[in-house]
Coordinates of C-alpha atoms and ligand atoms in Angstrom, one line a residue:
A904 CA 40.3 -8.3 12.6
C905 CA 37.0 -9.5 14.1
L906 CA 34.1 -8.3 12.0
T907 CA 30.7 -7.8 13.8
P908 CA 28.1 -10.0 12.0
L909 CA 25.8 -8.0 9.9
P910 CA 22.1 -8.3 11.0
L911 CA 19.9 -10.5 8.8
G912 CA 16.5 -9.1 7.8
P913 CA 14.8 -5.8 8.5
A914 CA 15.2 -3.8 11.7
P915 CA 12.5 -4.3 14.3
K916 CA 9.4 -2.2 13.4
R917 CA 9.5 1.2 15.1
K918 CA 7.3 1.4 18.1
T919 CA 4.2 3.5 17.4
R920 CA 0.7 4.1 18.7
Q921 CA -2.0 2.0 17.0
A922 CA -4.9 3.5 15.1
S923 CA -8.0 1.6 14.2
I924 CA -9.7 2.2 10.9
A925 CA -13.0 0.4 11.0
W926 CA -16.1 -0.3 9.2
K927 CA -18.6 -2.5 11.0
T928 CA -16.9 -5.7 11.9
N929 CA -13.8 -5.0 9.8
I930 CA -11.2 -3.3 12.1
V931 CA -8.0 -2.5 10.4
T932 CA -5.3 -1.6 12.9
V933 CA -2.4 0.5 11.7
G934 CA 0.8 0.9 13.7
G935 CA 1.9 -0.8 16.9
D936 CA 2.1 -4.5 16.4
A937 CA -0.1 -4.6 13.3
P938 CA 1.5 -5.7 10.0
V939 CA 2.3 -3.0 7.4
R940 CA -1.0 -2.3 5.7
V941 CA -1.6 -1.9 2.0
Q942 CA -3.9 0.8 0.8
S943 CA -4.9 2.5 -2.4
M944 CA -7.0 5.2 -3.9
T945 CA -9.8 5.3 -6.5
N946 CA -9.5 7.5 -9.6
T947 CA -13.2 7.6 -10.4
D948 CA -15.5 10.6 -10.0
T949 CA -16.8 10.0 -6.5
A950 CA -20.1 11.5 -7.5
D951 CA -20.5 8.4 -9.8
V952 CA -21.7 6.0 -7.1
I953 CA -21.6 2.8 -9.2
A954 CA -18.3 3.4 -10.9
T955 CA -16.7 4.2 -7.5
A956 CA -18.2 1.3 -5.7
I957 CA -17.0 -1.1 -8.4
Q958 CA -13.5 0.3 -8.3
V959 CA -13.4 0.1 -4.5
K960 CA -14.6 -3.5 -4.7
E961 CA -11.9 -4.4 -7.2
L962 CA -9.2 -2.7 -5.2
A963 CA -10.4 -4.5 -2.0
R964 CA -10.6 -7.8 -3.9
A965 CA -7.0 -7.3 -5.0
G966 CA -6.0 -6.9 -1.4
S967 CA -6.3 -3.2 -0.5
E968 CA -7.0 -3.1 3.2
I969 CA -8.1 0.5 3.2
V970 CA -9.4 2.5 0.2
R971 CA -9.3 6.3 -0.1
I972 CA -11.8 8.3 -2.2
T973 CA -11.7 11.9 -3.2
V974 CA -14.4 14.0 -1.5
D975 CA -14.1 17.3 -3.3
T976 CA -17.6 18.6 -4.0
P977 CA -21.1 18.5 -2.5
A978 CA -22.1 15.9 -5.2
A979 CA -19.1 13.7 -4.1
A980 CA -20.0 14.1 -0.4
A981 CA -23.6 13.3 -1.1
A982 CA -22.6 10.1 -3.0
V983 CA -20.3 8.7 -0.2
P984 CA -23.1 7.1 1.9
H985 CA -24.6 5.5 -1.2
I986 CA -21.2 4.1 -2.2
R987 CA -20.9 2.7 1.3
E988 CA -24.4 1.2 1.0
Q989 CA -23.5 -0.5 -2.3
L990 CA -20.3 -1.9 -0.8
D991 CA -22.1 -3.2 2.2
K992 CA -24.7 -4.9 0.0
M993 CA -21.8 -6.8 -1.7
D994 CA -20.3 -7.5 1.8
V995 CA -17.2 -5.4 1.0
L996 CA -16.4 -3.9 4.4
V997 CA -13.2 -2.3 3.4
P998 CA -12.9 1.0 5.3
L999 CA -13.3 4.1 3.2
V1000 CA -11.1 7.2 3.7
G1001 CA -12.3 10.6 2.6
D1002 CA -9.6 12.7 0.9
F1003 CA -10.4 16.4 1.7
H1004 CA -8.9 19.6 0.5
Y1005 CA -10.0 23.3 0.6
N1006 CA -13.7 22.6 1.5
G1007 CA -13.5 19.6 3.8
H1008 CA -14.7 21.6 6.8
T1009 CA -17.9 22.5 4.9
L1010 CA -18.5 19.1 3.4
L1011 CA -18.1 17.3 6.7
K1012 CA -20.6 19.8 8.3
D1013 CA -23.1 19.9 5.5
F1014 CA -23.1 16.1 4.8
P1015 CA -23.2 14.3 8.2
E1016 CA -24.1 11.0 6.5
C1017 CA -20.9 11.3 4.5
A1018 CA -18.9 12.0 7.7
M1019 CA -20.4 8.9 9.3
A1020 CA -19.9 6.6 6.3
L1021 CA -16.2 7.3 6.1
S1022 CA -13.8 5.5 8.3
K1023 CA -11.1 8.1 8.3
Y1024 CA -10.5 11.6 7.1
R1025 CA -7.3 12.7 5.3
I1026 CA -6.6 16.3 6.1
N1027 CA -3.9 18.2 4.2
P1028 CA -2.8 21.1 6.4
G1029 CA -1.5 23.0 3.3
N1030 CA -4.9 22.9 1.8
V1031 CA -7.4 23.8 4.6
G1032 CA -7.3 27.6 4.0
K1033 CA -5.1 30.5 4.7
G1034 CA -4.3 32.7 7.7
A1035 CA -7.0 32.8 10.4
K1036 CA -9.4 30.8 8.2
R1037 CA -6.9 28.0 8.1
D1038 CA -7.1 27.6 11.9
T1039 CA -10.8 27.7 12.0
Q1040 CA -11.3 25.4 9.1
F1041 CA -8.8 22.9 10.4
A1042 CA -10.5 23.0 13.8
Q1043 CA -13.9 22.3 12.1
M1044 CA -12.5 19.2 10.5
I1045 CA -11.0 18.0 13.8
E1046 CA -14.4 18.6 15.5
A1047 CA -16.0 16.4 13.0
A1048 CA -13.5 13.7 13.6
C1049 CA -14.1 13.9 17.3
Q1050 CA -17.8 14.0 17.0
Y1051 CA -18.0 10.9 14.7
D1052 CA -15.1 9.2 16.4
K1053 CA -13.0 8.9 13.2
P1054 CA -9.2 8.6 12.9
I1055 CA -7.5 11.1 10.7
R1056 CA -4.4 11.2 8.6
I1057 CA -2.5 14.5 8.6
G1058 CA -1.2 14.2 5.1
V1059 CA 1.4 16.8 4.1
N1060 CA 2.5 17.0 0.6
W1061 CA 5.4 19.1 -0.8
G1062 CA 3.3 20.2 -3.7
S1063 CA 0.8 21.9 -1.3
L1064 CA 3.1 22.8 1.6
D1065 CA 1.8 25.5 4.0
Q1066 CA 3.5 28.5 2.4
D1067 CA 3.3 30.7 5.6
L1068 CA 5.1 28.0 7.6
L1069 CA 7.7 27.6 4.8
A1070 CA 8.3 31.3 4.7
S1071 CA 8.7 31.5 8.5
I1072 CA 11.2 28.6 8.5
M1073 CA 13.1 30.2 5.6
D1074 CA 13.3 33.5 7.5
S1075 CA 14.7 32.0 10.7
N1076 CA 17.1 29.9 8.6
G1077 CA 18.5 33.0 7.0
A1078 CA 19.5 34.3 10.4
L1079 CA 21.5 31.1 11.4
A1080 CA 25.3 31.0 11.3
N1081 CA 25.1 27.8 9.3
P1082 CA 21.9 28.0 7.3
K1083 CA 20.3 24.8 6.1
T1084 CA 20.2 24.0 2.4
A1085 CA 17.0 24.6 0.5
Q1086 CA 16.3 20.9 0.6
E1087 CA 16.8 20.7 4.3
V1088 CA 14.5 23.7 4.8
M1089 CA 11.8 22.0 2.7
I1090 CA 12.1 18.8 4.7
E1091 CA 11.9 20.7 8.0
A1092 CA 8.9 22.5 6.8
L1093 CA 7.1 19.3 5.8
I1094 CA 7.9 17.7 9.2
Q1095 CA 6.9 20.8 11.2
S1096 CA 3.6 21.1 9.3
A1097 CA 2.8 17.5 10.2
L1098 CA 3.9 17.8 13.9
Q1099 CA 2.3 21.2 14.5
S1100 CA -1.0 20.1 13.0
T1101 CA -0.9 17.0 15.2
E1102 CA -0.3 19.1 18.3
R1103 CA -3.2 21.4 17.4
A1104 CA -5.5 18.5 16.7
I1105 CA -4.7 17.0 20.2
E1106 CA -5.4 20.4 21.8
L1107 CA -8.7 20.4 20.0
G1108 CA -9.6 17.0 21.6
M1109 CA -8.4 14.5 19.1
N1110 CA -7.3 11.1 20.5
P1111 CA -3.5 11.0 19.8
D1112 CA -3.8 7.3 19.0
Q1113 CA -6.0 8.0 16.1
I1114 CA -3.7 10.4 14.2
L1115 CA -1.6 9.0 11.4
L1116 CA 0.9 11.1 9.6
S1117 CA 2.4 11.3 6.1
C1118 CA 4.8 13.7 4.5
K1119 CA 4.9 12.9 0.8
V1120 CA 7.5 14.1 -1.8
S1121 CA 8.3 12.8 -5.3
N1122 CA 12.0 12.2 -4.9
V1123 CA 13.4 9.0 -3.4
Q1124 CA 16.2 10.5 -1.4
D1125 CA 14.0 13.3 0.0
L1126 CA 11.4 10.8 1.0
V1127 CA 13.9 8.7 2.9
A1128 CA 15.3 11.8 4.6
V1129 CA 11.9 13.1 5.6
Y1130 CA 10.6 9.8 7.1
R1131 CA 13.9 9.1 8.9
D1132 CA 13.6 12.4 10.6
L1133 CA 9.8 12.3 11.2
S1134 CA 10.0 8.8 12.7
R1135 CA 12.5 10.1 15.3
R1136 CA 10.2 13.0 16.2
C1137 CA 6.9 11.4 16.8
D1138 CA 5.2 8.0 17.7
N1139 CA 2.3 8.2 15.3
P1140 CA 1.7 5.5 12.7
L1141 CA 3.3 6.6 9.4
H1142 CA 1.7 6.3 6.0
L1143 CA 4.5 5.9 3.4
G1144 CA 4.1 6.9 -0.2
L1145 CA 6.1 8.6 -3.0
T1146 CA 3.8 11.1 -4.5
E1147 CA 3.6 11.6 -8.2
A1148 CA 5.8 8.5 -8.5
G1149 CA 5.2 8.4 -12.3
M1150 CA 4.3 6.0 -15.0
G1151 CA 5.2 2.4 -15.8
S1152 CA 8.5 1.0 -14.5
K1153 CA 9.7 4.4 -13.2
G1154 CA 6.8 4.7 -10.8
I1155 CA 7.3 1.1 -9.6
V1156 CA 11.0 1.4 -9.3
S1157 CA 11.1 4.7 -7.5
S1158 CA 8.3 3.7 -5.1
T1159 CA 10.1 0.5 -4.3
A1160 CA 13.5 2.1 -3.9
A1161 CA 12.2 4.6 -1.4
M1162 CA 9.9 2.4 0.6
A1163 CA 12.2 -0.6 0.8
I1164 CA 14.9 1.5 2.5
L1165 CA 12.5 2.8 5.0
L1166 CA 10.7 -0.5 5.7
Q1167 CA 14.1 -2.2 6.1
E1168 CA 14.8 0.3 8.9
G1169 CA 11.5 -0.5 10.5
I1170 CA 9.8 2.8 9.4
G1171 CA 6.3 2.7 7.9
D1172 CA 3.0 1.3 9.1
T1173 CA 0.9 1.5 5.9
I1174 CA 2.0 2.0 2.3
R1175 CA 0.4 3.3 -0.9
V1176 CA 2.1 2.9 -4.2
S1177 CA 0.9 5.8 -6.4
L1178 CA 1.2 4.8 -10.0
T1179 CA 0.0 6.8 -13.0
P1180 CA -1.8 4.0 -14.8
D1181 CA -1.3 3.3 -18.4
P1182 CA -4.6 3.9 -20.3
G1183 CA -6.8 0.9 -19.8
A1184 CA -4.5 -0.7 -17.1
P1185 CA -6.4 -1.9 -14.0
R1186 CA -6.2 0.3 -11.0
E1187 CA -5.4 -2.8 -8.9
N1188 CA -1.9 -2.8 -10.3
E1189 CA -0.8 -0.5 -7.5
V1190 CA -2.1 -2.9 -4.9
I1191 CA -0.2 -5.7 -6.5
V1192 CA 3.0 -3.7 -6.5
A1193 CA 2.5 -2.7 -2.8
Q1194 CA 1.9 -6.4 -1.9
E1195 CA 5.0 -7.5 -3.8
I1196 CA 7.2 -5.0 -2.1
L1197 CA 6.1 -6.3 1.3
Q1198 CA 6.2 -9.9 0.3
T1199 CA 9.6 -9.9 -1.5
M1200 CA 11.0 -8.1 1.5
G1201 CA 9.7 -10.9 3.7
L1202 CA 7.4 -8.6 5.7
R1203 CA 4.1 -10.1 4.7
N1204 CA 2.6 -12.8 2.6
F1205 CA -0.3 -12.2 0.3
T1206 CA -0.2 -14.6 -2.7
P1207 CA 2.0 -17.6 -3.5
M1208 CA 4.9 -16.2 -5.4
V1209 CA 6.3 -17.6 -8.6
I1210 CA 10.1 -17.7 -9.0
A1211 CA 11.0 -17.8 -12.7
C1212 CA 14.3 -17.6 -14.5
P1213 CA 14.7 -14.9 -17.1
G1214 CA 15.4 -17.3 -19.9
C1215 CA 18.5 -17.2 -22.2
G1216 CA 20.0 -18.8 -25.2
R1217 CA 19.4 -22.3 -23.6
T1218 CA 15.6 -21.6 -23.7
T1219 CA 13.9 -23.6 -26.4
S1220 CA 10.7 -21.7 -26.5
T1221 CA 8.6 -19.2 -24.7
T1222 CA 6.5 -22.0 -23.0
F1223 CA 8.2 -21.6 -19.7
Q1224 CA 7.6 -17.8 -19.5
E1225 CA 3.9 -18.4 -20.5
L1226 CA 3.7 -21.1 -17.8
A1227 CA 5.2 -18.8 -15.2
A1228 CA 2.8 -15.9 -16.1
N1229 CA -0.2 -18.2 -16.2
I1230 CA 0.4 -19.9 -13.0
Q1231 CA 1.1 -16.5 -11.2
S1232 CA -2.2 -15.1 -12.5
Y1233 CA -4.0 -18.4 -11.6
L1234 CA -2.7 -18.2 -8.0
R1235 CA -3.7 -14.6 -7.7
Q1236 CA -7.2 -15.3 -8.9
Q1237 CA -7.6 -18.2 -6.5
M1238 CA -6.5 -16.2 -3.4
P1239 CA -9.7 -14.5 -2.4
Q1240 CA -11.3 -18.0 -2.0
W1241 CA -8.1 -19.8 -0.9
K1242 CA -7.6 -17.2 1.8
K1243 CA -10.8 -18.4 3.5
T1244 CA -10.4 -22.1 2.9
H1245 CA -6.6 -22.7 3.0
P1246 CA -5.0 -20.4 5.5
G1247 CA -1.2 -20.1 5.1
V1248 CA -1.3 -20.9 1.4
E1249 CA -0.1 -17.3 0.7
A1250 CA 3.4 -18.2 1.9
M1251 CA 3.9 -20.9 -0.8
N1252 CA 6.6 -20.6 -3.5
V1253 CA 6.4 -22.0 -7.0
A1254 CA 9.4 -22.2 -9.3
V1255 CA 9.2 -22.3 -13.0
M1256 CA 12.6 -22.7 -14.7
G1257 CA 13.8 -22.8 -18.3
C1258 CA 16.4 -25.6 -18.2
I1259 CA 18.4 -27.9 -16.0
V1260 CA 21.2 -25.4 -15.4
N1261 CA 19.5 -23.9 -12.3
G1262 CA 16.1 -25.6 -12.7
P1263 CA 16.2 -28.6 -10.4
G1264 CA 18.2 -26.6 -7.7
E1265 CA 15.7 -23.7 -7.7
S1266 CA 12.8 -26.2 -7.9
K1267 CA 14.0 -28.1 -4.9
H1268 CA 14.0 -24.8 -2.8
A1269 CA 10.4 -24.1 -3.7
N1270 CA 7.3 -25.8 -2.4
I1271 CA 6.6 -26.8 -6.0
G1272 CA 9.0 -26.5 -8.9
I1273 CA 9.1 -27.4 -12.5
S1274 CA 12.1 -27.3 -14.9
L1275 CA 11.2 -27.2 -18.6
P1276 CA 13.6 -28.7 -21.1
G1277 CA 16.3 -26.4 -22.5
T1278 CA 18.4 -26.7 -25.7
G1279 CA 19.6 -30.2 -26.3
E1280 CA 17.8 -31.6 -23.2
T1281 CA 15.4 -34.6 -23.2
P1282 CA 11.9 -33.2 -23.8
A1283 CA 10.7 -33.8 -20.3
A1284 CA 9.8 -31.5 -17.3
P1285 CA 10.7 -32.8 -13.9
V1286 CA 8.4 -31.6 -11.1
F1287 CA 9.7 -31.3 -7.5
V1288 CA 7.4 -31.1 -4.5
D1289 CA 8.9 -30.0 -1.2
G1290 CA 12.4 -30.8 -2.5
V1291 CA 11.6 -34.2 -3.9
K1292 CA 11.1 -35.1 -7.5
V1293 CA 7.6 -36.5 -7.8
K1294 CA 6.9 -36.6 -11.5
T1295 CA 8.1 -35.9 -15.0
L1296 CA 5.7 -34.2 -17.3
R1297 CA 5.8 -34.7 -21.1
G1298 CA 3.7 -33.8 -24.1
D1299 CA 1.4 -30.9 -24.9
N1300 CA -0.5 -30.5 -21.6
I1301 CA 2.4 -29.7 -19.3
A1302 CA 0.8 -26.4 -18.2
Q1303 CA -2.6 -28.0 -17.3
D1304 CA -0.9 -31.0 -15.6
F1305 CA 1.3 -28.7 -13.6
Q1306 CA -1.8 -26.7 -12.5
V1307 CA -3.4 -29.9 -11.3
I1308 CA -0.3 -30.6 -9.2
V1309 CA -0.4 -27.1 -7.7
D1310 CA -4.1 -27.6 -6.9
D1311 CA -3.5 -30.9 -5.3
Y1312 CA -0.7 -29.5 -3.2
V1313 CA -2.9 -26.6 -2.0
N1314 CA -5.8 -29.0 -1.2
Q1315 CA -3.6 -31.3 0.8
Ligands
SF4_1122 FE1 18.9 -19.9 -19.0 FE2 18.4 -22.3 -17.9 FE3 19.3 -20.2 -16.4 FE4 16.8 -20.2 -17.3 S1 17.7 -21.7 -15.9 S2 18.2 -18.5 -17.4 S3 17.1 -21.2 -19.3 S4 20.4 -21.2 -18.1

């Protein structure tokens, strides 16, 4: 039988409108032909101007192209223009998104400088009020977005789903000959909440190009089902994220599992990896994970990647793991500067291998590769550059010597 060849690589990106999230000269396009954007969120008290400005700066430095901050109280709203001012002074022009719930309509009205300093408003239709108030308060937020010419994200979350809408979908579902399952009803309610709110926002004068959507859940299969369906029913740019993804490896694995499926299908225009940080862990980790998802999938390049073997019984010491970790962190630290001076360097690959079993082969495939000696091998580390063996390093300074070779390669 003739088998149809399987496609290589991800499906073409789904066609969407393109939103622009801008601050001064920094215009971050999302959707359309723009690359999938990385974004993140602070966890500082927004009323603390300095702490929030520092964290935004760190997230932006790590590569977050958009940063969201909570705007939940008058003190937080009053702080927003000062945070923006601090960032501008440091020449950090990353667009700030205000995350509003319950009182966003009031804060945007009472604090016009906050409304102007933000580059986008996140509106959760499940948390803008109940009944008649809900419509009025939603309308007030849209009016602010129109008045200040700001894009919005209609961000639905299953933890705060509009209960009236859910009840009405459940009622009509009960009358069907083949009722949907509870999971299908929940998915439908999430999507309808996003789509109905979008329709209402457009009726109120919102530019449809400037509306991004998200429907977040905390389960991988539900997220995939929601976004597959949502992507067929609208052409707005989609913000992907698994909410409450969790701590440590569970948060990373579940976010990656969910987003990778969708991104492979061409769904998703901006991603946020929500990780519960370990105490003391830098907030930027979520930016690094998001970048690594996109880079390992071949969708974008951010930082030269280190390929390293896991090590095994042939490994003579931990030197090669240390070398791999050190060189990855060195490359990451250099990137903010290299990005300006060495365009294209982010696509570089570096291999650090523990012995000659796979070492030379993997090294030849990388731009630069080193193979440290394994058990019973001559104490020497051959280095390959663009597939050709250029040097053999020996002695106690292999790590430093290798870094010099990496620097030379980048500079050339
Ligand atoms: Fe083990 Fe060598 Fe393979 Fe590394 S390259 S995992 S040290 S056999």
